Amino acid sequence: MLRSLPKLSPLFSSARNPRYLRSAQRFISQGRRPTSRVKIGAATTLSILSKSTSSAIASETAAEDQIQQIKLLTSTDDNYGGVTVELNHPMDSSEFIQVLRASVSHWKQLGKKGVWIKLPIHLAGLVEALVKEGFWYHHAEPNYLMLVYWIPDSPSTIPANATHRVGVGSFVMNEKQEVLVVQENSGLFQGTGIWKFPTGVVDQGEDICVAAVREVKEETGVDSEFVEVLAFRQSHNSFFEKSDLFFVCMLRPLSFNIQTQRFEILDAQWMPFEEYAAQPFVQKSELLKYINDTCLAKMGGQYSGFCPVSTSSNFSDQKNYLYLNAGTLKSSYSS
Protein backbone atom coordinates (compact mmCIF):
# COMPACT_ATOMS: atom_id res chain seq x y z
CA MET A 1 0.00 0.00 0.00
CA LEU A 2 1.08 3.56 -0.56
CA ARG A 3 2.05 5.51 2.52
CA SER A 4 0.09 8.62 3.47
CA LEU A 5 1.81 11.97 3.41
CA PRO A 6 3.78 12.52 6.65
CA LYS A 7 2.01 14.88 9.06
CA LEU A 8 -0.64 15.61 6.46
CA SER A 9 -4.29 14.76 6.72
CA PRO A 10 -6.42 15.26 3.58
CA LEU A 11 -9.76 17.08 3.84
CA PHE A 12 -11.43 17.29 0.44
CA SER A 13 -12.74 20.76 -0.42
CA SER A 14 -16.34 19.80 -0.95
CA ALA A 15 -19.60 21.08 0.51
CA ARG A 16 -20.40 17.48 1.33
CA ASN A 17 -17.46 17.20 3.74
CA PRO A 18 -18.57 18.46 7.21
CA ARG A 19 -15.03 18.23 8.62
CA TYR A 20 -13.79 20.56 5.94
CA LEU A 21 -16.62 23.04 6.68
CA ARG A 22 -15.97 22.99 10.41
CA SER A 23 -12.26 23.63 9.84
CA ALA A 24 -13.01 26.45 7.43
CA GLN A 25 -15.49 28.05 9.85
CA ARG A 26 -12.91 27.84 12.65
CA PHE A 27 -10.43 29.75 10.51
CA ILE A 28 -13.01 32.40 9.66
CA SER A 29 -14.19 32.89 13.27
CA GLN A 30 -10.59 33.18 14.53
CA GLY A 31 -9.68 35.65 11.81
CA ARG A 32 -6.80 33.50 10.56
CA ARG A 33 -5.34 33.50 7.12
CA PRO A 34 -3.44 30.62 5.55
CA THR A 35 0.27 31.25 5.71
CA SER A 36 1.25 29.43 2.52
CA ARG A 37 -0.06 27.75 -0.59
CA VAL A 38 1.92 25.20 -2.61
CA LYS A 39 0.68 24.30 -6.09
CA ILE A 40 2.03 21.17 -7.76
CA GLY A 41 1.02 18.97 -10.69
CA ALA A 42 -2.14 19.19 -12.81
CA ALA A 43 -5.69 20.45 -12.68
CA THR A 44 -7.51 18.92 -9.70
CA THR A 45 -6.77 20.26 -6.18
CA LEU A 46 -6.95 18.65 -2.76
CA SER A 47 -7.14 20.77 0.42
CA ILE A 48 -4.91 19.62 3.26
CA LEU A 49 -4.58 20.88 6.85
CA SER A 50 -1.07 20.42 8.26
CA LYS A 51 -0.72 20.81 12.05
CA SER A 52 2.42 22.29 13.54
CA THR A 53 2.09 19.89 16.47
CA SER A 54 1.86 16.11 16.42
CA SER A 55 -1.76 16.04 17.68
CA ALA A 56 -4.25 14.44 15.27
CA ILE A 57 -6.53 16.64 13.20
CA ALA A 58 -9.42 14.42 14.26
CA SER A 59 -9.33 16.06 17.69
CA GLU A 60 -10.46 19.33 16.01
CA THR A 61 -8.68 21.46 18.61
CA ALA A 62 -7.81 25.05 17.74
CA ALA A 63 -4.08 24.54 17.19
CA GLU A 64 -1.85 26.43 14.75
CA ASP A 65 -2.81 25.20 11.25
CA GLN A 66 -1.58 25.75 7.74
CA ILE A 67 -3.62 25.19 4.62
CA GLN A 68 -1.72 23.77 1.69
CA GLN A 69 -3.16 23.15 -1.74
CA ILE A 70 -1.73 20.04 -3.42
CA LYS A 71 -3.02 19.30 -6.90
CA LEU A 72 -3.97 15.74 -7.81
CA LEU A 73 -2.88 13.95 -10.95
CA THR A 74 -5.37 14.45 -13.75
CA SER A 75 -7.04 11.13 -14.55
CA THR A 76 -9.82 9.62 -16.62
CA ASP A 77 -12.07 6.79 -15.48
CA ASP A 78 -11.98 3.51 -17.36
CA ASN A 79 -14.84 1.02 -17.80
CA TYR A 80 -13.58 -1.32 -15.09
CA GLY A 81 -13.51 0.86 -11.99
CA GLY A 82 -9.99 2.13 -12.50
CA VAL A 83 -8.27 5.32 -13.66
CA THR A 84 -5.74 6.21 -16.34
CA VAL A 85 -3.15 8.97 -15.98
CA GLU A 86 -1.16 10.34 -18.91
CA LEU A 87 1.81 12.30 -17.62
CA ASN A 88 3.41 14.92 -19.82
CA HIS A 89 4.88 17.83 -17.84
CA PRO A 90 8.23 17.48 -16.04
CA MET A 91 8.06 17.28 -12.24
CA ASP A 92 10.62 16.96 -9.47
CA SER A 93 10.70 13.43 -8.10
CA SER A 94 10.05 14.40 -4.48
CA GLU A 95 7.13 16.64 -5.48
CA PHE A 96 5.79 13.92 -7.73
CA ILE A 97 5.74 11.40 -4.87
CA GLN A 98 3.62 13.77 -2.74
CA VAL A 99 1.15 14.30 -5.58
CA LEU A 100 1.09 10.58 -6.35
CA ARG A 101 0.37 9.59 -2.75
CA ALA A 102 -2.38 12.18 -2.43
CA SER A 103 -3.89 11.02 -5.71
CA VAL A 104 -3.88 7.34 -4.73
CA SER A 105 -5.47 8.25 -1.40
CA HIS A 106 -8.14 10.19 -3.28
CA TRP A 107 -8.81 7.33 -5.70
CA LYS A 108 -9.02 4.89 -2.82
CA GLN A 109 -11.71 6.99 -1.14
CA LEU A 110 -13.60 6.99 -4.44
CA GLY A 111 -13.47 3.20 -4.54
CA LYS A 112 -11.20 2.99 -7.57
CA LYS A 113 -9.27 -0.20 -8.27
CA GLY A 114 -6.59 -0.25 -10.94
CA VAL A 115 -4.33 2.72 -11.69
CA TRP A 116 -2.67 2.98 -15.10
CA ILE A 117 0.09 5.56 -15.52
CA LYS A 118 1.36 6.23 -19.03
CA LEU A 119 4.88 7.58 -18.66
CA PRO A 120 6.41 9.16 -21.79
CA ILE A 121 10.05 8.51 -22.47
CA HIS A 122 11.09 12.08 -21.59
CA LEU A 123 9.81 11.47 -18.02
CA ALA A 124 11.70 8.18 -17.56
CA GLY A 125 13.34 9.69 -14.47
CA LEU A 126 10.08 9.14 -12.55
CA VAL A 127 10.16 5.35 -13.01
CA GLU A 128 12.09 4.75 -9.79
CA ALA A 129 9.64 6.83 -7.75
CA LEU A 130 6.66 4.91 -9.16
CA VAL A 131 8.25 1.51 -8.55
CA LYS A 132 9.11 2.42 -4.96
CA GLU A 133 5.45 3.35 -4.41
CA GLY A 134 4.33 -0.12 -5.50
CA PHE A 135 3.74 0.31 -9.24
CA TRP A 136 4.96 -2.34 -11.67
CA TYR A 137 5.66 -2.51 -15.40
CA HIS A 138 2.78 -3.52 -17.63
CA HIS A 139 4.09 -2.91 -21.13
CA ALA A 140 6.35 -0.62 -23.11
CA GLU A 141 6.19 1.00 -26.53
CA PRO A 142 8.88 3.01 -28.35
CA ASN A 143 7.75 6.31 -26.80
CA TYR A 144 6.20 5.38 -23.44
CA LEU A 145 6.14 2.96 -20.51
CA MET A 146 2.88 1.84 -18.91
CA LEU A 147 2.96 1.18 -15.15
CA VAL A 148 0.07 -0.12 -13.06
CA TYR A 149 -1.01 -0.30 -9.42
CA TRP A 150 -3.83 -2.20 -7.69
CA ILE A 151 -5.47 -0.26 -4.84
CA PRO A 152 -7.76 -2.81 -3.07
CA ASP A 153 -6.47 -5.50 -0.74
CA SER A 154 -8.07 -8.13 -3.01
CA PRO A 155 -6.10 -9.98 -5.73
CA SER A 156 -5.40 -7.83 -8.78
CA THR A 157 -7.58 -8.30 -11.86
CA ILE A 158 -5.48 -6.06 -14.10
CA PRO A 159 -5.16 -7.98 -17.39
CA ALA A 160 -1.77 -9.08 -18.63
CA ASN A 161 -0.04 -7.38 -21.51
CA ALA A 162 -0.77 -8.60 -25.06
CA THR A 163 -0.07 -12.33 -25.04
CA HIS A 164 0.14 -13.19 -28.74
CA ARG A 165 2.05 -12.24 -31.85
CA VAL A 166 0.17 -12.72 -35.15
CA GLY A 167 1.82 -14.04 -38.29
CA VAL A 168 0.69 -14.97 -41.80
CA GLY A 169 1.83 -17.45 -44.44
CA SER A 170 0.59 -17.00 -48.01
CA PHE A 171 -0.34 -19.87 -50.33
CA VAL A 172 -0.28 -18.31 -53.83
CA MET A 173 -0.86 -20.58 -56.83
CA ASN A 174 -0.98 -19.77 -60.53
CA GLU A 175 -2.96 -21.51 -63.30
CA LYS A 176 -0.09 -23.96 -63.90
CA GLN A 177 -0.49 -25.37 -60.39
CA GLU A 178 2.76 -23.69 -59.41
CA VAL A 179 3.12 -22.22 -55.93
CA LEU A 180 5.03 -19.03 -55.09
CA VAL A 181 7.96 -19.88 -52.79
CA VAL A 182 10.98 -18.07 -51.36
CA GLN A 183 14.35 -18.78 -49.76
CA GLU A 184 15.16 -16.52 -46.83
CA ASN A 185 18.33 -14.45 -46.60
CA SER A 186 18.10 -14.19 -42.81
CA GLY A 187 16.41 -15.84 -39.87
CA LEU A 188 15.85 -19.49 -39.04
CA PHE A 189 15.98 -20.78 -42.63
CA GLN A 190 19.02 -18.78 -43.74
CA GLY A 191 21.47 -20.99 -45.65
CA THR A 192 19.30 -24.12 -45.47
CA GLY A 193 18.18 -24.13 -49.10
CA ILE A 194 14.57 -24.67 -48.00
CA TRP A 195 11.80 -23.24 -50.16
CA LYS A 196 8.82 -21.94 -48.21
CA PHE A 197 5.67 -19.82 -48.51
CA PRO A 198 6.11 -16.05 -48.09
CA THR A 199 5.53 -15.29 -44.41
CA GLY A 200 5.58 -12.31 -42.08
CA VAL A 201 4.23 -10.60 -38.98
CA VAL A 202 0.99 -8.62 -38.95
CA ASP A 203 1.66 -4.98 -38.09
CA GLN A 204 -0.19 -3.20 -35.30
CA GLY A 205 -3.59 -2.08 -36.54
CA GLU A 206 -3.29 -4.18 -39.71
CA ASP A 207 -5.86 -6.76 -40.82
CA ILE A 208 -4.78 -10.33 -41.52
CA CYS A 209 -6.03 -10.17 -45.10
CA VAL A 210 -4.09 -6.96 -45.73
CA ALA A 211 -0.91 -8.28 -44.13
CA ALA A 212 -0.87 -11.42 -46.29
CA VAL A 213 -1.09 -9.37 -49.50
CA ARG A 214 1.56 -6.92 -48.26
CA GLU A 215 4.07 -9.63 -47.34
CA VAL A 216 3.78 -11.29 -50.76
CA LYS A 217 4.35 -7.94 -52.47
CA GLU A 218 7.30 -7.00 -50.25
CA GLU A 219 9.11 -10.33 -50.57
CA THR A 220 8.44 -11.24 -54.21
CA GLY A 221 7.04 -8.17 -55.99
CA VAL A 222 3.93 -10.17 -56.98
CA ASP A 223 0.55 -8.43 -56.72
CA SER A 224 -2.25 -10.56 -55.31
CA GLU A 225 -5.72 -10.50 -53.81
CA PHE A 226 -6.83 -12.22 -50.65
CA VAL A 227 -9.14 -15.22 -50.99
CA GLU A 228 -9.51 -16.83 -47.56
CA VAL A 229 -7.90 -18.16 -44.40
CA LEU A 230 -7.33 -21.88 -44.87
CA ALA A 231 -6.20 -22.73 -41.33
CA PHE A 232 -4.43 -21.28 -38.31
CA ARG A 233 -2.04 -22.56 -35.67
CA GLN A 234 -1.47 -21.46 -32.08
CA SER A 235 1.87 -22.05 -30.36
CA HIS A 236 3.44 -20.87 -27.11
CA ASN A 237 6.78 -19.53 -25.84
CA SER A 238 7.80 -18.67 -29.38
CA PHE A 239 8.87 -15.02 -29.15
CA PHE A 240 10.07 -13.49 -25.86
CA GLU A 241 7.86 -16.01 -24.01
CA LYS A 242 4.77 -14.82 -25.94
CA SER A 243 2.33 -17.07 -27.74
CA ASP A 244 1.94 -17.04 -31.51
CA LEU A 245 -1.02 -17.19 -33.89
CA PHE A 246 -0.10 -18.14 -37.46
CA PHE A 247 -2.71 -17.89 -40.24
CA VAL A 248 -2.31 -19.86 -43.47
CA CYS A 249 -3.93 -17.72 -46.18
CA MET A 250 -4.81 -18.38 -49.80
CA LEU A 251 -4.16 -15.57 -52.27
CA ARG A 252 -4.90 -15.22 -55.99
CA PRO A 253 -2.00 -13.80 -58.04
CA LEU A 254 -2.70 -10.67 -60.09
CA SER A 255 0.83 -10.50 -61.56
CA PHE A 256 3.49 -13.13 -62.14
CA ASN A 257 6.79 -11.32 -62.62
CA ILE A 258 9.03 -11.83 -59.57
CA GLN A 259 11.17 -9.03 -58.14
CA THR A 260 12.96 -10.38 -55.09
CA GLN A 261 13.50 -8.19 -52.02
CA ARG A 262 17.20 -8.88 -51.43
CA PHE A 263 17.32 -7.61 -47.86
CA GLU A 264 15.28 -10.54 -46.48
CA ILE A 265 14.87 -12.87 -49.47
CA LEU A 266 17.68 -14.75 -51.20
CA ASP A 267 15.55 -16.05 -54.06
CA ALA A 268 11.93 -16.58 -55.15
CA GLN A 269 10.25 -18.62 -57.87
CA TRP A 270 7.10 -20.33 -59.11
CA MET A 271 7.54 -24.01 -58.24
CA PRO A 272 5.31 -27.01 -59.01
CA PHE A 273 3.38 -27.81 -55.86
CA GLU A 274 4.49 -31.46 -55.90
CA GLU A 275 8.15 -30.39 -55.97
CA TYR A 276 7.61 -28.03 -53.05
CA ALA A 277 5.82 -30.69 -51.01
CA ALA A 278 8.52 -33.29 -51.74
CA GLN A 279 11.27 -31.38 -49.90
CA PRO A 280 12.70 -33.50 -47.04
CA PHE A 281 12.13 -30.72 -44.53
CA VAL A 282 8.46 -30.51 -45.50
CA GLN A 283 8.04 -34.28 -45.44
CA LYS A 284 9.42 -34.49 -41.90
CA SER A 285 7.14 -31.77 -40.54
CA GLU A 286 3.73 -32.95 -39.34
CA LEU A 287 2.50 -29.36 -39.30
CA LEU A 288 3.57 -28.66 -42.91
CA LYS A 289 2.09 -31.94 -44.12
CA TYR A 290 -1.29 -30.91 -42.67
CA ILE A 291 -0.96 -27.51 -44.34
CA ASN A 292 -0.10 -29.15 -47.66
CA ASP A 293 -3.06 -31.54 -47.41
CA THR A 294 -5.30 -28.55 -46.76
CA CYS A 295 -3.93 -26.72 -49.79
CA LEU A 296 -4.39 -29.82 -51.99
CA ALA A 297 -7.97 -30.23 -50.79
CA LYS A 298 -8.62 -26.58 -51.62
CA MET A 299 -7.10 -27.04 -55.09
CA GLY A 300 -9.43 -29.99 -55.64
CA GLY A 301 -12.51 -28.06 -54.57
CA GLN A 302 -12.99 -30.23 -51.48
CA TYR A 303 -12.23 -27.64 -48.83
CA SER A 304 -13.54 -24.21 -47.93
CA GLY A 305 -11.76 -21.76 -45.71
CA PHE A 306 -12.82 -18.53 -44.03
CA CYS A 307 -13.51 -15.40 -46.06
CA PRO A 308 -13.30 -11.88 -44.57
CA VAL A 309 -16.64 -10.13 -44.21
CA SER A 310 -16.57 -6.44 -43.32
CA THR A 311 -18.71 -5.79 -40.24
CA SER A 312 -19.41 -3.18 -37.58
CA SER A 313 -19.95 -3.68 -33.87
CA ASN A 314 -21.32 -1.94 -30.80
CA PHE A 315 -17.81 -1.57 -29.38
CA SER A 316 -16.13 0.49 -32.09
CA ASP A 317 -16.98 2.87 -34.92
CA GLN A 318 -14.31 1.24 -37.07
CA LYS A 319 -15.05 -1.46 -39.58
CA ASN A 320 -13.54 -4.87 -38.85
CA TYR A 321 -13.45 -8.28 -40.46
CA LEU A 322 -15.27 -11.43 -39.40
CA TYR A 323 -13.73 -14.51 -41.04
CA LEU A 324 -16.33 -17.16 -41.83
CA ASN A 325 -17.17 -20.00 -44.18
CA ALA A 326 -19.30 -18.02 -46.61
CA GLY A 327 -20.21 -20.95 -48.86
CA THR A 328 -21.58 -23.09 -46.07
CA LEU A 329 -23.41 -20.10 -44.61
CA LYS A 330 -25.13 -19.37 -47.92
CA SER A 331 -26.13 -23.04 -48.25
CA SER A 332 -27.71 -22.95 -44.80
CA TYR A 333 -29.80 -19.94 -45.83
CA SER A 334 -31.14 -21.70 -48.93
CA SER A 335 -31.94 -24.98 -47.19
mmCIF file of C-alpha atoms in Angstrom, residues 84-284:
data_model
loop_
_atom_site.group_PDB
_atom_site.id
_atom_site.type_symbol
_atom_site.label_atom_id
_atom_site.label_comp_id
_atom_site.label_asym_id
_atom_site.label_seq_id
_atom_site.Cartn_x
_atom_site.Cartn_y
_atom_site.Cartn_z
ATOM 1 C CA THR A 84 -5.745 6.214 -16.339
ATOM 2 C CA VAL A 85 -3.151 8.966 -15.979
ATOM 3 C CA GLU A 86 -1.158 10.341 -18.914
ATOM 4 C CA LEU A 87 1.809 12.299 -17.616
ATOM 5 C CA ASN A 88 3.406 14.918 -19.824
ATOM 6 C CA HIS A 89 4.875 17.834 -17.836
ATOM 7 C CA PRO A 90 8.232 17.484 -16.037
ATOM 8 C CA MET A 91 8.062 17.280 -12.245
ATOM 9 C CA ASP A 92 10.618 16.957 -9.467
ATOM 10 C CA SER A 93 10.705 13.431 -8.100
ATOM 11 C CA SER A 94 10.047 14.401 -4.476
ATOM 12 C CA GLU A 95 7.132 16.642 -5.478
ATOM 13 C CA PHE A 96 5.787 13.916 -7.730
ATOM 14 C CA ILE A 97 5.739 11.398 -4.870
ATOM 15 C CA GLN A 98 3.624 13.772 -2.738
ATOM 16 C CA VAL A 99 1.155 14.302 -5.582
ATOM 17 C CA LEU A 100 1.088 10.576 -6.348
ATOM 18 C CA ARG A 101 0.370 9.594 -2.753
ATOM 19 C CA ALA A 102 -2.377 12.184 -2.428
ATOM 20 C CA SER A 103 -3.891 11.019 -5.711
ATOM 21 C CA VAL A 104 -3.883 7.342 -4.734
ATOM 22 C CA SER A 105 -5.468 8.254 -1.399
ATOM 23 C CA HIS A 106 -8.143 10.193 -3.275
ATOM 24 C CA TRP A 107 -8.811 7.332 -5.705
ATOM 25 C CA LYS A 108 -9.024 4.890 -2.823
ATOM 26 C CA GLN A 109 -11.712 6.988 -1.144
ATOM 27 C CA LEU A 110 -13.599 6.991 -4.445
ATOM 28 C CA GLY A 111 -13.472 3.196 -4.537
ATOM 29 C CA LYS A 112 -11.199 2.986 -7.566
ATOM 30 C CA LYS A 113 -9.273 -0.199 -8.271
ATOM 31 C CA GLY A 114 -6.592 -0.254 -10.943
ATOM 32 C CA VAL A 115 -4.335 2.720 -11.686
ATOM 33 C CA TRP A 116 -2.673 2.985 -15.098
ATOM 34 C CA ILE A 117 0.091 5.562 -15.521
ATOM 35 C CA LYS A 118 1.365 6.225 -19.026
ATOM 36 C CA LEU A 119 4.877 7.582 -18.664
ATOM 37 C CA PRO A 120 6.407 9.164 -21.790
ATOM 38 C CA ILE A 121 10.050 8.511 -22.474
ATOM 39 C CA HIS A 122 11.088 12.076 -21.593
ATOM 40 C CA LEU A 123 9.810 11.466 -18.025
ATOM 41 C CA ALA A 124 11.697 8.184 -17.564
ATOM 42 C CA GLY A 125 13.337 9.686 -14.473
ATOM 43 C CA LEU A 126 10.079 9.139 -12.547
ATOM 44 C CA VAL A 127 10.161 5.347 -13.010
ATOM 45 C CA GLU A 128 12.091 4.748 -9.786
ATOM 46 C CA ALA A 129 9.635 6.829 -7.753
ATOM 47 C CA LEU A 130 6.664 4.908 -9.164
ATOM 48 C CA VAL A 131 8.254 1.512 -8.552
ATOM 49 C CA LYS A 132 9.112 2.418 -4.964
ATOM 50 C CA GLU A 133 5.446 3.345 -4.414
ATOM 51 C CA GLY A 134 4.327 -0.123 -5.498
ATOM 52 C CA PHE A 135 3.740 0.313 -9.240
ATOM 53 C CA TRP A 136 4.962 -2.341 -11.667
ATOM 54 C CA TYR A 137 5.665 -2.506 -15.402
ATOM 55 C CA HIS A 138 2.784 -3.524 -17.630
ATOM 56 C CA HIS A 139 4.094 -2.909 -21.131
ATOM 57 C CA ALA A 140 6.350 -0.619 -23.108
ATOM 58 C CA GLU A 141 6.193 1.000 -26.531
ATOM 59 C CA PRO A 142 8.882 3.009 -28.350
ATOM 60 C CA ASN A 143 7.751 6.306 -26.803
ATOM 61 C CA TYR A 144 6.200 5.377 -23.444
ATOM 62 C CA LEU A 145 6.141 2.955 -20.513
ATOM 63 C CA MET A 146 2.879 1.843 -18.907
ATOM 64 C CA LEU A 147 2.958 1.181 -15.155
ATOM 65 C CA VAL A 148 0.068 -0.117 -13.060
ATOM 66 C CA TYR A 149 -1.012 -0.298 -9.425
ATOM 67 C CA TRP A 150 -3.828 -2.200 -7.686
ATOM 68 C CA ILE A 151 -5.467 -0.264 -4.839
ATOM 69 C CA PRO A 152 -7.763 -2.811 -3.068
ATOM 70 C CA ASP A 153 -6.472 -5.502 -0.739
ATOM 71 C CA SER A 154 -8.073 -8.125 -3.008
ATOM 72 C CA PRO A 155 -6.098 -9.979 -5.727
ATOM 73 C CA SER A 156 -5.399 -7.829 -8.775
ATOM 74 C CA THR A 157 -7.583 -8.303 -11.861
ATOM 75 C CA ILE A 158 -5.480 -6.065 -14.103
ATOM 76 C CA PRO A 159 -5.159 -7.977 -17.391
ATOM 77 C CA ALA A 160 -1.765 -9.077 -18.630
ATOM 78 C CA ASN A 161 -0.040 -7.384 -21.514
ATOM 79 C CA ALA A 162 -0.773 -8.603 -25.062
ATOM 80 C CA THR A 163 -0.071 -12.329 -25.044
ATOM 81 C CA HIS A 164 0.144 -13.185 -28.742
ATOM 82 C CA ARG A 165 2.048 -12.240 -31.854
ATOM 83 C CA VAL A 166 0.171 -12.720 -35.147
ATOM 84 C CA GLY A 167 1.823 -14.043 -38.291
ATOM 85 C CA VAL A 168 0.689 -14.974 -41.800
ATOM 86 C CA GLY A 169 1.830 -17.452 -44.444
ATOM 87 C CA SER A 170 0.591 -17.001 -48.013
ATOM 88 C CA PHE A 171 -0.340 -19.866 -50.330
ATOM 89 C CA VAL A 172 -0.278 -18.307 -53.826
ATOM 90 C CA MET A 173 -0.856 -20.582 -56.831
ATOM 91 C CA ASN A 174 -0.981 -19.772 -60.529
ATOM 92 C CA GLU A 175 -2.959 -21.510 -63.297
ATOM 93 C CA LYS A 176 -0.090 -23.958 -63.902
ATOM 94 C CA GLN A 177 -0.492 -25.374 -60.385
ATOM 95 C CA GLU A 178 2.759 -23.692 -59.408
ATOM 96 C CA VAL A 179 3.125 -22.225 -55.934
ATOM 97 C CA LEU A 180 5.028 -19.033 -55.092
ATOM 98 C CA VAL A 181 7.959 -19.881 -52.791
ATOM 99 C CA VAL A 182 10.983 -18.071 -51.357
ATOM 100 C CA GLN A 183 14.348 -18.776 -49.763
ATOM 101 C CA GLU A 184 15.158 -16.520 -46.835
ATOM 102 C CA ASN A 185 18.327 -14.447 -46.604
ATOM 103 C CA SER A 186 18.102 -14.185 -42.809
ATOM 104 C CA GLY A 187 16.413 -15.838 -39.870
ATOM 105 C CA LEU A 188 15.849 -19.489 -39.037
ATOM 106 C CA PHE A 189 15.982 -20.781 -42.631
ATOM 107 C CA GLN A 190 19.019 -18.784 -43.744
ATOM 108 C CA GLY A 191 21.467 -20.987 -45.655
ATOM 109 C CA THR A 192 19.299 -24.121 -45.470
ATOM 110 C CA GLY A 193 18.182 -24.133 -49.100
ATOM 111 C CA ILE A 194 14.567 -24.671 -48.003
ATOM 112 C CA TRP A 195 11.802 -23.242 -50.157
ATOM 113 C CA LYS A 196 8.816 -21.935 -48.209
ATOM 114 C CA PHE A 197 5.673 -19.822 -48.510
ATOM 115 C CA PRO A 198 6.107 -16.050 -48.092
ATOM 116 C CA THR A 199 5.529 -15.290 -44.411
ATOM 117 C CA GLY A 200 5.577 -12.307 -42.078
ATOM 118 C CA VAL A 201 4.227 -10.601 -38.984
ATOM 119 C CA VAL A 202 0.994 -8.620 -38.954
ATOM 120 C CA ASP A 203 1.658 -4.980 -38.090
ATOM 121 C CA GLN A 204 -0.189 -3.203 -35.301
ATOM 122 C CA GLY A 205 -3.592 -2.081 -36.543
ATOM 123 C CA GLU A 206 -3.289 -4.184 -39.715
ATOM 124 C CA ASP A 207 -5.861 -6.755 -40.817
ATOM 125 C CA ILE A 208 -4.779 -10.329 -41.520
ATOM 126 C CA CYS A 209 -6.033 -10.169 -45.096
ATOM 127 C CA VAL A 210 -4.095 -6.963 -45.731
ATOM 128 C CA ALA A 211 -0.907 -8.277 -44.128
ATOM 129 C CA ALA A 212 -0.874 -11.416 -46.289
ATOM 130 C CA VAL A 213 -1.091 -9.366 -49.497
ATOM 131 C CA ARG A 214 1.557 -6.917 -48.256
ATOM 132 C CA GLU A 215 4.068 -9.628 -47.336
ATOM 133 C CA VAL A 216 3.784 -11.286 -50.759
ATOM 134 C CA LYS A 217 4.352 -7.940 -52.473
ATOM 135 C CA GLU A 218 7.299 -7.003 -50.245
ATOM 136 C CA GLU A 219 9.114 -10.328 -50.567
ATOM 137 C CA THR A 220 8.444 -11.241 -54.213
ATOM 138 C CA GLY A 221 7.035 -8.169 -55.989
ATOM 139 C CA VAL A 222 3.933 -10.171 -56.977
ATOM 140 C CA ASP A 223 0.553 -8.433 -56.721
ATOM 141 C CA SER A 224 -2.246 -10.565 -55.306
ATOM 142 C CA GLU A 225 -5.716 -10.497 -53.814
ATOM 143 C CA PHE A 226 -6.830 -12.220 -50.649
ATOM 144 C CA VAL A 227 -9.138 -15.223 -50.995
ATOM 145 C CA GLU A 228 -9.515 -16.827 -47.562
ATOM 146 C CA VAL A 229 -7.904 -18.156 -44.395
ATOM 147 C CA LEU A 230 -7.329 -21.876 -44.866
ATOM 148 C CA ALA A 231 -6.195 -22.727 -41.328
ATOM 149 C CA PHE A 232 -4.430 -21.276 -38.313
ATOM 150 C CA ARG A 233 -2.044 -22.561 -35.673
ATOM 151 C CA GLN A 234 -1.468 -21.461 -32.079
ATOM 152 C CA SER A 235 1.866 -22.052 -30.362
ATOM 153 C CA HIS A 236 3.440 -20.873 -27.110
ATOM 154 C CA ASN A 237 6.779 -19.532 -25.841
ATOM 155 C CA SER A 238 7.795 -18.667 -29.379
ATOM 156 C CA PHE A 239 8.871 -15.025 -29.146
ATOM 157 C CA PHE A 240 10.073 -13.490 -25.860
ATOM 158 C CA GLU A 241 7.860 -16.007 -24.014
ATOM 159 C CA LYS A 242 4.773 -14.821 -25.939
ATOM 160 C CA SER A 243 2.327 -17.069 -27.741
ATOM 161 C CA ASP A 244 1.943 -17.041 -31.507
ATOM 162 C CA LEU A 245 -1.015 -17.191 -33.889
ATOM 163 C CA PHE A 246 -0.097 -18.144 -37.462
ATOM 164 C CA PHE A 247 -2.709 -17.890 -40.241
ATOM 165 C CA VAL A 248 -2.314 -19.859 -43.471
ATOM 166 C CA CYS A 249 -3.929 -17.721 -46.180
ATOM 167 C CA MET A 250 -4.812 -18.384 -49.805
ATOM 168 C CA LEU A 251 -4.165 -15.566 -52.266
ATOM 169 C CA ARG A 252 -4.904 -15.223 -55.985
ATOM 170 C CA PRO A 253 -2.002 -13.798 -58.044
ATOM 171 C CA LEU A 254 -2.697 -10.674 -60.093
ATOM 172 C CA SER A 255 0.826 -10.496 -61.556
ATOM 173 C CA PHE A 256 3.485 -13.125 -62.140
ATOM 174 C CA ASN A 257 6.794 -11.318 -62.615
ATOM 175 C CA ILE A 258 9.031 -11.831 -59.573
ATOM 176 C CA GLN A 259 11.165 -9.032 -58.142
ATOM 177 C CA THR A 260 12.956 -10.375 -55.089
ATOM 178 C CA GLN A 261 13.498 -8.189 -52.024
ATOM 179 C CA ARG A 262 17.200 -8.877 -51.429
ATOM 180 C CA PHE A 263 17.316 -7.614 -47.858
ATOM 181 C CA GLU A 264 15.283 -10.545 -46.483
ATOM 182 C CA ILE A 265 14.875 -12.871 -49.470
ATOM 183 C CA LEU A 266 17.684 -14.755 -51.201
ATOM 184 C CA ASP A 267 15.554 -16.051 -54.061
ATOM 185 C CA ALA A 268 11.934 -16.578 -55.155
ATOM 186 C CA GLN A 269 10.247 -18.619 -57.865
ATOM 187 C CA TRP A 270 7.100 -20.325 -59.113
ATOM 188 C CA MET A 271 7.544 -24.012 -58.237
ATOM 189 C CA PRO A 272 5.310 -27.012 -59.013
ATOM 190 C CA PHE A 273 3.380 -27.813 -55.856
ATOM 191 C CA GLU A 274 4.492 -31.458 -55.900
ATOM 192 C CA GLU A 275 8.155 -30.392 -55.971
ATOM 193 C CA TYR A 276 7.615 -28.026 -53.053
ATOM 194 C CA ALA A 277 5.816 -30.695 -51.008
ATOM 195 C CA ALA A 278 8.525 -33.291 -51.736
ATOM 196 C CA GLN A 279 11.266 -31.377 -49.900
ATOM 197 C CA PRO A 280 12.698 -33.504 -47.045
ATOM 198 C CA PHE A 281 12.129 -30.723 -44.526
ATOM 199 C CA VAL A 282 8.461 -30.507 -45.498
ATOM 200 C CA GLN A 283 8.038 -34.284 -45.443
ATOM 201 C CA LYS A 284 9.417 -34.490 -41.898
#
